[in-house]
Amino acid sequence: MQANKVPVCTIGLFNALNDLWMGSMEGLLKKYPTLALPHSNAFYLILCIEKGEGTLVIDQDRMRIRPGQVLLIKPNCINTIALNEEASGTVIAFTADFFSLRYNTNVLHQFSYFTEVNHAVFSLSEEKGKKLSFLLWQMMEEFQSKKKASQKILRSYLNILLIEFDRLYVPQHTVKVHNAVNDKIQRYQTLIEQHFKTHKMPSDYAEMLNISTNYLNKICRTILGHTSGNLIKRHIILEAKRLLSYTTNSIGEIADELGFEHASYFVTMFKKATTQTPEQFRKSQWTA
């Protein structure tokens, strides 16, 4: 019997403690069998293939996996991964929040392979393969070390990696088919980025989008696996983390910057979302 809904996998699938996870491709599907079934990711997935073969199905697009390839899969598309037992390489999963904590969200969107297609495939020359292998080795060393400020260093490595992929990307020059629901979701997320300081209720955005609040909530839950209200809160928490990590502003100043009437409201919301007070989170950034 076919399931009524395709499961949406969060980065917690990998038992990740943070919003970036790295691992070996060897035995990947045995450890995480959900990846071999139709599913949707709430994170970006990068497969760096050294050896072995397989197939990747993204929506209705089926492709062969070969040695010397890099495959990038965007969130929210239905995909299935098949790999043979000889497959080896590196897997990287990361959330948009992980990258955007240091780099503005728009920078991630500016990578052409993330805006033009649901996935991208690169075939590497021997020289490029060696360069990539060295960078991945450095990232893996940092990921496994769990040293002071390792998350900040990994964020920088990830930025370098994505820039290298952007240099390799050749646009497909295909006509983009716009999905009305996905367009609404994208517009909603953009509006949140623009107005979250003054508009904190889904009904405000539903009015801007000329749709009902119930419909907005429905499409957010269906496409992203989050309620419309949760998306607003997630963005506020992301902005709070940025200010706590990269400024010396007081908690009261940050609360005011984020549009809270009282700092206590901000502290309560932040702790409920992260299980840490803002001060605890700030201190953790140089020990994580």
PDB file of C-alpha atoms in Angstrom:
ATOM      1  CA  MET A   1       0.000   0.000   0.000  1.00  0.00           C
ATOM      2  CA  GLN A   2       1.273   3.444  -0.864  1.00  0.00           C
ATOM      3  CA  ALA A   3       1.607   5.979   1.939  1.00  0.00           C
ATOM      4  CA  ASN A   4      -0.738   8.960   1.899  1.00  0.00           C
ATOM      5  CA  LYS A   5       2.132  11.385   2.396  1.00  0.00           C
ATOM      6  CA  VAL A   6       5.768  11.352   1.395  1.00  0.00           C
ATOM      7  CA  PRO A   7       7.820  11.656   4.608  1.00  0.00           C
ATOM      8  CA  VAL A   8       9.707  14.902   5.189  1.00  0.00           C
ATOM      9  CA  CYS A   9      13.153  14.182   6.663  1.00  0.00           C
ATOM     10  CA  THR A  10      14.854  16.724   8.892  1.00  0.00           C
ATOM     11  CA  ILE A  11      18.596  16.781   9.496  1.00  0.00           C
ATOM     12  CA  GLY A  12      17.797  14.908  12.703  1.00  0.00           C
ATOM     13  CA  LEU A  13      17.670  11.818  10.486  1.00  0.00           C
ATOM     14  CA  PHE A  14      21.462  11.677  10.899  1.00  0.00           C
ATOM     15  CA  ASN A  15      21.260  12.187  14.675  1.00  0.00           C
ATOM     16  CA  ALA A  16      22.939  15.533  14.032  1.00  0.00           C
ATOM     17  CA  LEU A  17      23.559  17.735  17.062  1.00  0.00           C
ATOM     18  CA  ASN A  18      23.830  20.836  14.883  1.00  0.00           C
ATOM     19  CA  ASP A  19      22.528  22.043  11.523  1.00  0.00           C
ATOM     20  CA  LEU A  20      25.449  20.594   9.546  1.00  0.00           C
ATOM     21  CA  TRP A  21      26.290  16.901   9.350  1.00  0.00           C
ATOM     22  CA  MET A  22      29.063  15.079   7.493  1.00  0.00           C
ATOM     23  CA  GLY A  23      29.578  11.369   7.008  1.00  0.00           C
ATOM     24  CA  SER A  24      30.927   8.613   4.799  1.00  0.00           C
ATOM     25  CA  MET A  25      28.949   7.279   1.872  1.00  0.00           C
ATOM     26  CA  GLU A  26      29.973   3.716   2.754  1.00  0.00           C
ATOM     27  CA  GLY A  27      26.942   1.905   4.137  1.00  0.00           C
ATOM     28  CA  LEU A  28      24.882   5.113   3.933  1.00  0.00           C
ATOM     29  CA  LEU A  29      21.608   3.458   2.937  1.00  0.00           C
ATOM     30  CA  LYS A  30      21.954   0.707   5.543  1.00  0.00           C
ATOM     31  CA  LYS A  31      22.369   3.316   8.271  1.00  0.00           C
ATOM     32  CA  TYR A  32      19.637   5.585   6.905  1.00  0.00           C
ATOM     33  CA  PRO A  33      17.239   3.391   4.880  1.00  0.00           C
ATOM     34  CA  THR A  34      14.708   6.239   4.557  1.00  0.00           C
ATOM     35  CA  LEU A  35      16.987   7.749   1.887  1.00  0.00           C
ATOM     36  CA  ALA A  36      16.328   4.722  -0.334  1.00  0.00           C
ATOM     37  CA  LEU A  37      12.572   5.388  -0.285  1.00  0.00           C
ATOM     38  CA  PRO A  38      10.686   8.342  -1.757  1.00  0.00           C
ATOM     39  CA  HIS A  39      11.101  11.211   0.691  1.00  0.00           C
ATOM     40  CA  SER A  40      11.552  14.963   0.879  1.00  0.00           C
ATOM     41  CA  ASN A  41      14.437  16.691   2.661  1.00  0.00           C
ATOM     42  CA  ALA A  42      14.116  19.751   4.873  1.00  0.00           C
ATOM     43  CA  PHE A  43      17.839  20.345   4.268  1.00  0.00           C
ATOM     44  CA  TYR A  44      20.356  20.629   1.445  1.00  0.00           C
ATOM     45  CA  LEU A  45      22.190  17.405   0.597  1.00  0.00           C
ATOM     46  CA  ILE A  46      25.567  17.094  -1.145  1.00  0.00           C
ATOM     47  CA  LEU A  47      26.821  13.706  -2.376  1.00  0.00           C
ATOM     48  CA  CYS A  48      30.505  13.605  -3.369  1.00  0.00           C
ATOM     49  CA  ILE A  49      31.061  10.279  -5.171  1.00  0.00           C
ATOM     50  CA  GLU A  50      34.562   8.791  -5.209  1.00  0.00           C
ATOM     51  CA  LYS A  51      33.747   5.198  -6.164  1.00  0.00           C
ATOM     52  CA  GLY A  52      30.700   3.116  -6.997  1.00  0.00           C
ATOM     53  CA  GLU A  53      27.518   3.704  -8.947  1.00  0.00           C
ATOM     54  CA  GLY A  54      23.806   4.075  -8.435  1.00  0.00           C
ATOM     55  CA  THR A  55      20.741   6.049  -9.403  1.00  0.00           C
ATOM     56  CA  LEU A  56      19.135   9.220  -8.105  1.00  0.00           C
ATOM     57  CA  VAL A  57      15.490  10.066  -8.756  1.00  0.00           C
ATOM     58  CA  ILE A  58      14.395  13.643  -8.087  1.00  0.00           C
ATOM     59  CA  ASP A  59      10.722  14.300  -8.746  1.00  0.00           C
ATOM     60  CA  GLN A  60      10.338  12.766 -12.244  1.00  0.00           C
ATOM     61  CA  ASP A  61      14.006  13.061 -13.207  1.00  0.00           C
ATOM     62  CA  ARG A  62      16.129   9.891 -13.054  1.00  0.00           C
ATOM     63  CA  MET A  63      19.929  10.007 -13.413  1.00  0.00           C
ATOM     64  CA  ARG A  64      22.911   7.700 -13.114  1.00  0.00           C
ATOM     65  CA  ILE A  65      25.394   8.170 -10.279  1.00  0.00           C
ATOM     66  CA  ARG A  66      29.006   7.674 -11.331  1.00  0.00           C
ATOM     67  CA  PRO A  67      32.485   8.029  -9.777  1.00  0.00           C
ATOM     68  CA  GLY A  68      33.918  11.542  -9.817  1.00  0.00           C
ATOM     69  CA  GLN A  69      30.531  13.232  -9.522  1.00  0.00           C
ATOM     70  CA  VAL A  70      29.065  15.729  -7.092  1.00  0.00           C
ATOM     71  CA  LEU A  71      25.281  15.837  -6.695  1.00  0.00           C
ATOM     72  CA  LEU A  72      23.424  18.629  -4.916  1.00  0.00           C
ATOM     73  CA  ILE A  73      19.800  18.180  -3.862  1.00  0.00           C
ATOM     74  CA  LYS A  74      17.660  21.105  -2.742  1.00  0.00           C
ATOM     75  CA  PRO A  75      15.077  20.878   0.049  1.00  0.00           C
ATOM     76  CA  ASN A  76      11.410  20.118  -0.596  1.00  0.00           C
ATOM     77  CA  CYS A  77      11.799  17.942  -3.709  1.00  0.00           C
ATOM     78  CA  ILE A  78      10.880  14.250  -3.625  1.00  0.00           C
ATOM     79  CA  ASN A  79      13.953  12.076  -4.108  1.00  0.00           C
ATOM     80  CA  THR A  80      15.151   8.475  -3.881  1.00  0.00           C
ATOM     81  CA  ILE A  81      18.796   7.378  -3.662  1.00  0.00           C
ATOM     82  CA  ALA A  82      20.163   3.972  -4.737  1.00  0.00           C
ATOM     83  CA  LEU A  83      23.860   3.095  -4.323  1.00  0.00           C
ATOM     84  CA  ASN A  84      25.767  -0.141  -4.827  1.00  0.00           C
ATOM     85  CA  GLU A  85      27.893  -1.665  -2.070  1.00  0.00           C
ATOM     86  CA  GLU A  86      31.126  -0.303  -3.573  1.00  0.00           C
ATOM     87  CA  ALA A  87      30.013   3.301  -3.240  1.00  0.00           C
ATOM     88  CA  SER A  88      32.344   5.551  -1.262  1.00  0.00           C
ATOM     89  CA  GLY A  89      32.714   9.273  -0.811  1.00  0.00           C
ATOM     90  CA  THR A  90      31.446  12.050   1.425  1.00  0.00           C
ATOM     91  CA  VAL A  91      27.936  13.177   2.335  1.00  0.00           C
ATOM     92  CA  ILE A  92      27.150  16.661   3.617  1.00  0.00           C
ATOM     93  CA  ALA A  93      23.764  17.770   4.905  1.00  0.00           C
ATOM     94  CA  PHE A  94      23.090  21.315   6.046  1.00  0.00           C
ATOM     95  CA  THR A  95      20.123  23.563   6.692  1.00  0.00           C
ATOM     96  CA  ALA A  96      19.559  27.017   5.255  1.00  0.00           C
ATOM     97  CA  ASP A  97      19.707  28.338   8.819  1.00  0.00           C
ATOM     98  CA  PHE A  98      23.215  26.950   9.300  1.00  0.00           C
ATOM     99  CA  PHE A  99      24.559  28.844   6.300  1.00  0.00           C
ATOM    100  CA  SER A 100      22.488  31.962   6.890  1.00  0.00           C
ATOM    101  CA  LEU A 101      23.604  32.402  10.478  1.00  0.00           C
ATOM    102  CA  ARG A 102      26.776  33.979   9.112  1.00  0.00           C
ATOM    103  CA  TYR A 103      25.869  34.725   5.509  1.00  0.00           C
ATOM    104  CA  ASN A 104      22.640  36.523   4.635  1.00  0.00           C
ATOM    105  CA  THR A 105      19.956  34.230   3.252  1.00  0.00           C
ATOM    106  CA  ASN A 106      20.085  35.992  -0.106  1.00  0.00           C
ATOM    107  CA  VAL A 107      23.696  34.906  -0.582  1.00  0.00           C
ATOM    108  CA  LEU A 108      22.639  31.254  -0.504  1.00  0.00           C
ATOM    109  CA  HIS A 109      19.959  32.030  -3.056  1.00  0.00           C
ATOM    110  CA  GLN A 110      22.514  33.687  -5.323  1.00  0.00           C
ATOM    111  CA  PHE A 111      24.209  30.382  -6.089  1.00  0.00           C
ATOM    112  CA  SER A 112      22.731  29.746  -9.520  1.00  0.00           C
ATOM    113  CA  TYR A 113      22.393  25.985  -9.065  1.00  0.00           C
ATOM    114  CA  PHE A 114      20.139  26.563  -6.055  1.00  0.00           C
ATOM    115  CA  THR A 115      17.819  28.989  -7.837  1.00  0.00           C
ATOM    116  CA  GLU A 116      17.546  27.514 -11.333  1.00  0.00           C
ATOM    117  CA  VAL A 117      17.080  23.791 -10.674  1.00  0.00           C
ATOM    118  CA  ASN A 118      16.040  21.359  -7.917  1.00  0.00           C
ATOM    119  CA  HIS A 119      19.346  19.563  -8.238  1.00  0.00           C
ATOM    120  CA  ALA A 120      22.730  19.905  -9.900  1.00  0.00           C
ATOM    121  CA  VAL A 121      25.286  17.334 -11.056  1.00  0.00           C
ATOM    122  CA  PHE A 122      28.980  18.066 -11.585  1.00  0.00           C
ATOM    123  CA  SER A 123      31.552  15.767 -13.155  1.00  0.00           C
ATOM    124  CA  LEU A 124      34.999  16.573 -11.814  1.00  0.00           C
ATOM    125  CA  SER A 125      38.317  16.447 -13.647  1.00  0.00           C
ATOM    126  CA  GLU A 126      41.169  14.669 -11.877  1.00  0.00           C
ATOM    127  CA  GLU A 127      42.642  18.023 -10.826  1.00  0.00           C
ATOM    128  CA  LYS A 128      39.334  19.333  -9.517  1.00  0.00           C
ATOM    129  CA  GLY A 129      38.704  16.020  -7.782  1.00  0.00           C
ATOM    130  CA  LYS A 130      41.973  16.263  -5.863  1.00  0.00           C
ATOM    131  CA  LYS A 131      41.242  19.854  -4.833  1.00  0.00           C
ATOM    132  CA  LEU A 132      37.778  18.874  -3.652  1.00  0.00           C
ATOM    133  CA  SER A 133      39.084  15.852  -1.752  1.00  0.00           C
ATOM    134  CA  PHE A 134      41.522  18.042   0.180  1.00  0.00           C
ATOM    135  CA  LEU A 135      38.806  20.536   1.091  1.00  0.00           C
ATOM    136  CA  LEU A 136      36.457  17.742   2.181  1.00  0.00           C
ATOM    137  CA  TRP A 137      39.233  16.215   4.274  1.00  0.00           C
ATOM    138  CA  GLN A 138      39.746  19.552   6.037  1.00  0.00           C
ATOM    139  CA  MET A 139      36.005  19.873   6.658  1.00  0.00           C
ATOM    140  CA  MET A 140      35.733  16.336   7.998  1.00  0.00           C
ATOM    141  CA  GLU A 141      38.679  16.884  10.343  1.00  0.00           C
ATOM    142  CA  GLU A 142      37.009  20.015  11.702  1.00  0.00           C
ATOM    143  CA  PHE A 143      33.598  18.335  11.938  1.00  0.00           C
ATOM    144  CA  GLN A 144      34.971  15.409  13.927  1.00  0.00           C
ATOM    145  CA  SER A 145      37.243  17.506  16.146  1.00  0.00           C
ATOM    146  CA  LYS A 146      34.415  19.417  17.867  1.00  0.00           C
ATOM    147  CA  LYS A 147      36.961  22.065  18.836  1.00  0.00           C
ATOM    148  CA  LYS A 148      36.253  25.585  19.984  1.00  0.00           C
ATOM    149  CA  ALA A 149      34.245  27.583  17.425  1.00  0.00           C
ATOM    150  CA  SER A 150      34.214  24.633  14.996  1.00  0.00           C
ATOM    151  CA  GLN A 151      30.747  25.592  13.732  1.00  0.00           C
ATOM    152  CA  LYS A 152      32.047  28.985  12.597  1.00  0.00           C
ATOM    153  CA  ILE A 153      34.951  27.347  10.767  1.00  0.00           C
ATOM    154  CA  LEU A 154      32.667  24.768   9.130  1.00  0.00           C
ATOM    155  CA  ARG A 155      30.395  27.561   7.945  1.00  0.00           C
ATOM    156  CA  SER A 156      33.364  29.186   6.202  1.00  0.00           C
ATOM    157  CA  TYR A 157      34.465  25.887   4.641  1.00  0.00           C
ATOM    158  CA  LEU A 158      30.929  25.336   3.373  1.00  0.00           C
ATOM    159  CA  ASN A 159      30.916  28.773   1.763  1.00  0.00           C
ATOM    160  CA  ILE A 160      34.173  27.972  -0.059  1.00  0.00           C
ATOM    161  CA  LEU A 161      32.764  24.625  -1.190  1.00  0.00           C
ATOM    162  CA  LEU A 162      29.597  26.186  -2.602  1.00  0.00           C
ATOM    163  CA  ILE A 163      31.623  28.847  -4.430  1.00  0.00           C
ATOM    164  CA  GLU A 164      33.747  26.117  -6.025  1.00  0.00           C
ATOM    165  CA  PHE A 165      30.580  24.375  -7.213  1.00  0.00           C
ATOM    166  CA  ASP A 166      29.245  27.649  -8.594  1.00  0.00           C
ATOM    167  CA  ARG A 167      32.381  27.967 -10.736  1.00  0.00           C
ATOM    168  CA  LEU A 168      31.657  24.545 -12.211  1.00  0.00           C
ATOM    169  CA  TYR A 169      27.962  25.056 -12.829  1.00  0.00           C
ATOM    170  CA  VAL A 170      26.748  25.395 -16.416  1.00  0.00           C
ATOM    171  CA  PRO A 171      23.133  26.650 -16.659  1.00  0.00           C
ATOM    172  CA  GLN A 172      20.828  24.228 -18.441  1.00  0.00           C
ATOM    173  CA  HIS A 173      18.971  26.994 -20.334  1.00  0.00           C
ATOM    174  CA  THR A 174      15.662  25.250 -19.818  1.00  0.00           C
ATOM    175  CA  VAL A 175      12.351  26.988 -19.402  1.00  0.00           C
ATOM    176  CA  LYS A 176      11.487  27.123 -15.727  1.00  0.00           C
ATOM    177  CA  VAL A 177       8.066  25.772 -14.874  1.00  0.00           C
ATOM    178  CA  HIS A 178       6.609  27.797 -12.027  1.00  0.00           C
ATOM    179  CA  ASN A 179       4.435  26.055  -9.501  1.00  0.00           C
ATOM    180  CA  ALA A 180       1.832  28.440  -8.053  1.00  0.00           C
ATOM    181  CA  VAL A 181       2.033  26.935  -4.559  1.00  0.00           C
ATOM    182  CA  ASN A 182       5.828  26.988  -4.443  1.00  0.00           C
ATOM    183  CA  ASP A 183       5.785  30.573  -5.680  1.00  0.00           C
ATOM    184  CA  LYS A 184       3.470  31.499  -2.789  1.00  0.00           C
ATOM    185  CA  ILE A 185       5.791  29.801  -0.314  1.00  0.00           C
ATOM    186  CA  GLN A 186       8.839  31.596  -1.722  1.00  0.00           C
ATOM    187  CA  ARG A 187       6.999  34.916  -1.617  1.00  0.00           C
ATOM    188  CA  TYR A 188       5.911  34.262   1.967  1.00  0.00           C
ATOM    189  CA  GLN A 189       9.487  33.555   3.071  1.00  0.00           C
ATOM    190  CA  THR A 190      10.698  36.722   1.343  1.00  0.00           C
ATOM    191  CA  LEU A 191       7.988  38.790   3.037  1.00  0.00           C
ATOM    192  CA  ILE A 192       8.980  37.354   6.425  1.00  0.00           C
ATOM    193  CA  GLU A 193      12.577  38.465   5.842  1.00  0.00           C
ATOM    194  CA  GLN A 194      11.353  41.971   4.998  1.00  0.00           C
ATOM    195  CA  HIS A 195       8.697  42.491   7.676  1.00  0.00           C
ATOM    196  CA  PHE A 196       9.345  40.151  10.628  1.00  0.00           C
ATOM    197  CA  LYS A 197      10.241  43.020  12.960  1.00  0.00           C
ATOM    198  CA  THR A 198       6.813  44.640  12.609  1.00  0.00           C
ATOM    199  CA  HIS A 199       4.571  41.780  11.462  1.00  0.00           C
ATOM    200  CA  LYS A 200       4.641  38.651  13.583  1.00  0.00           C
ATOM    201  CA  MET A 201       1.258  37.095  12.767  1.00  0.00           C
ATOM    202  CA  PRO A 202       0.518  34.806   9.760  1.00  0.00           C
ATOM    203  CA  SER A 203      -2.675  36.755   9.096  1.00  0.00           C
ATOM    204  CA  ASP A 204      -0.589  39.831   8.242  1.00  0.00           C
ATOM    205  CA  TYR A 205       1.219  37.928   5.508  1.00  0.00           C
ATOM    206  CA  ALA A 206      -1.890  36.143   4.257  1.00  0.00           C
ATOM    207  CA  GLU A 207      -3.369  39.569   3.588  1.00  0.00           C
ATOM    208  CA  MET A 208      -0.239  40.642   1.695  1.00  0.00           C
ATOM    209  CA  LEU A 209      -0.444  37.452  -0.389  1.00  0.00           C
ATOM    210  CA  ASN A 210      -4.185  37.861  -0.935  1.00  0.00           C
ATOM    211  CA  ILE A 211      -4.947  34.381   0.438  1.00  0.00           C
ATOM    212  CA  SER A 212      -6.646  33.123   3.600  1.00  0.00           C
ATOM    213  CA  THR A 213      -4.672  32.451   6.767  1.00  0.00           C
ATOM    214  CA  ASN A 214      -5.878  28.835   6.785  1.00  0.00           C
ATOM    215  CA  TYR A 215      -4.695  28.275   3.211  1.00  0.00           C
ATOM    216  CA  LEU A 216      -1.297  29.811   3.987  1.00  0.00           C
ATOM    217  CA  ASN A 217      -0.912  27.491   6.954  1.00  0.00           C
ATOM    218  CA  LYS A 218      -1.994  24.485   4.883  1.00  0.00           C
ATOM    219  CA  ILE A 219       0.550  24.997   2.095  1.00  0.00           C
ATOM    220  CA  CYS A 220       3.354  25.688   4.596  1.00  0.00           C
ATOM    221  CA  ARG A 221       2.623  22.437   6.420  1.00  0.00           C
ATOM    222  CA  THR A 222       2.332  20.483   3.160  1.00  0.00           C
ATOM    223  CA  ILE A 223       5.425  21.845   1.402  1.00  0.00           C
ATOM    224  CA  LEU A 224       7.780  22.703   4.276  1.00  0.00           C
ATOM    225  CA  GLY A 225       6.459  20.616   7.159  1.00  0.00           C
ATOM    226  CA  HIS A 226       6.063  23.709   9.359  1.00  0.00           C
ATOM    227  CA  THR A 227       3.124  25.894  10.273  1.00  0.00           C
ATOM    228  CA  SER A 228       3.047  29.422   8.882  1.00  0.00           C
ATOM    229  CA  GLY A 229       3.488  30.797  12.389  1.00  0.00           C
ATOM    230  CA  ASN A 230       6.469  28.561  13.054  1.00  0.00           C
ATOM    231  CA  LEU A 231       8.229  29.916   9.963  1.00  0.00           C
ATOM    232  CA  ILE A 232       7.970  33.442  11.369  1.00  0.00           C
ATOM    233  CA  LYS A 233       9.327  32.325  14.743  1.00  0.00           C
ATOM    234  CA  ARG A 234      12.165  30.393  13.078  1.00  0.00           C
ATOM    235  CA  HIS A 235      13.261  33.499  11.193  1.00  0.00           C
ATOM    236  CA  ILE A 236      13.116  35.647  14.334  1.00  0.00           C
ATOM    237  CA  ILE A 237      15.259  33.088  16.165  1.00  0.00           C
ATOM    238  CA  LEU A 238      17.709  33.008  13.236  1.00  0.00           C
ATOM    239  CA  GLU A 239      18.075  36.803  13.321  1.00  0.00           C
ATOM    240  CA  ALA A 240      18.470  36.668  17.100  1.00  0.00           C
ATOM    241  CA  LYS A 241      21.253  34.079  16.775  1.00  0.00           C
ATOM    242  CA  ARG A 242      23.038  36.283  14.244  1.00  0.00           C
ATOM    243  CA  LEU A 243      22.938  39.288  16.568  1.00  0.00           C
ATOM    244  CA  LEU A 244      24.014  37.205  19.566  1.00  0.00           C
ATOM    245  CA  SER A 245      26.884  35.631  17.628  1.00  0.00           C
ATOM    246  CA  TYR A 246      28.263  38.611  15.743  1.00  0.00           C
ATOM    247  CA  THR A 247      27.452  41.714  17.780  1.00  0.00           C
ATOM    248  CA  THR A 248      28.081  42.855  21.349  1.00  0.00           C
ATOM    249  CA  ASN A 249      24.577  44.318  21.679  1.00  0.00           C
ATOM    250  CA  SER A 250      22.874  43.732  25.001  1.00  0.00           C
ATOM    251  CA  ILE A 251      19.900  41.397  25.264  1.00  0.00           C
ATOM    252  CA  GLY A 252      17.616  44.404  25.651  1.00  0.00           C
ATOM    253  CA  GLU A 253      19.054  46.041  22.518  1.00  0.00           C
ATOM    254  CA  ILE A 254      18.624  42.832  20.530  1.00  0.00           C
ATOM    255  CA  ALA A 255      15.034  42.460  21.724  1.00  0.00           C
ATOM    256  CA  ASP A 256      14.336  46.022  20.616  1.00  0.00           C
ATOM    257  CA  GLU A 257      16.048  45.425  17.261  1.00  0.00           C
ATOM    258  CA  LEU A 258      13.798  42.407  16.665  1.00  0.00           C
ATOM    259  CA  GLY A 259      10.627  44.354  17.434  1.00  0.00           C
ATOM    260  CA  PHE A 260       9.806  43.052  20.933  1.00  0.00           C
ATOM    261  CA  GLU A 261       8.105  45.471  23.327  1.00  0.00           C
ATOM    262  CA  HIS A 262       9.763  43.849  26.331  1.00  0.00           C
ATOM    263  CA  ALA A 263      13.043  41.952  26.551  1.00  0.00           C
ATOM    264  CA  SER A 264      11.363  39.336  28.749  1.00  0.00           C
ATOM    265  CA  TYR A 265       9.085  38.337  25.828  1.00  0.00           C
ATOM    266  CA  PHE A 266      12.140  37.839  23.649  1.00  0.00           C
ATOM    267  CA  VAL A 267      13.994  35.786  26.279  1.00  0.00           C
ATOM    268  CA  THR A 268      10.966  33.541  26.831  1.00  0.00           C
ATOM    269  CA  MET A 269      10.476  32.932  23.094  1.00  0.00           C
ATOM    270  CA  PHE A 270      14.172  32.265  22.520  1.00  0.00           C
ATOM    271  CA  LYS A 271      14.468  29.793  25.391  1.00  0.00           C
ATOM    272  CA  LYS A 272      11.315  27.955  24.331  1.00  0.00           C
ATOM    273  CA  ALA A 273      12.695  27.569  20.800  1.00  0.00           C
ATOM    274  CA  THR A 274      16.302  26.669  21.674  1.00  0.00           C
ATOM    275  CA  THR A 275      16.206  25.442  25.323  1.00  0.00           C
ATOM    276  CA  GLN A 276      18.873  28.090  26.040  1.00  0.00           C
ATOM    277  CA  THR A 277      18.635  31.672  27.232  1.00  0.00           C
ATOM    278  CA  PRO A 278      20.113  34.248  24.823  1.00  0.00           C
ATOM    279  CA  GLU A 279      23.115  34.656  27.141  1.00  0.00           C
ATOM    280  CA  GLN A 280      23.708  30.894  27.260  1.00  0.00           C
ATOM    281  CA  PHE A 281      23.550  30.709  23.476  1.00  0.00           C
ATOM    282  CA  ARG A 282      26.012  33.597  23.111  1.00  0.00           C
ATOM    283  CA  LYS A 283      28.506  31.906  25.427  1.00  0.00           C
ATOM    284  CA  SER A 284      28.088  28.551  23.638  1.00  0.00           C
ATOM    285  CA  GLN A 285      29.157  29.993  20.288  1.00  0.00           C
ATOM    286  CA  TRP A 286      32.783  30.032  21.328  1.00  0.00           C
ATOM    287  CA  THR A 287      32.742  26.590  22.891  1.00  0.00           C
ATOM    288  CA  ALA A 288      30.768  24.721  20.207  1.00  0.00           C
TER     289      ALA A 288
END
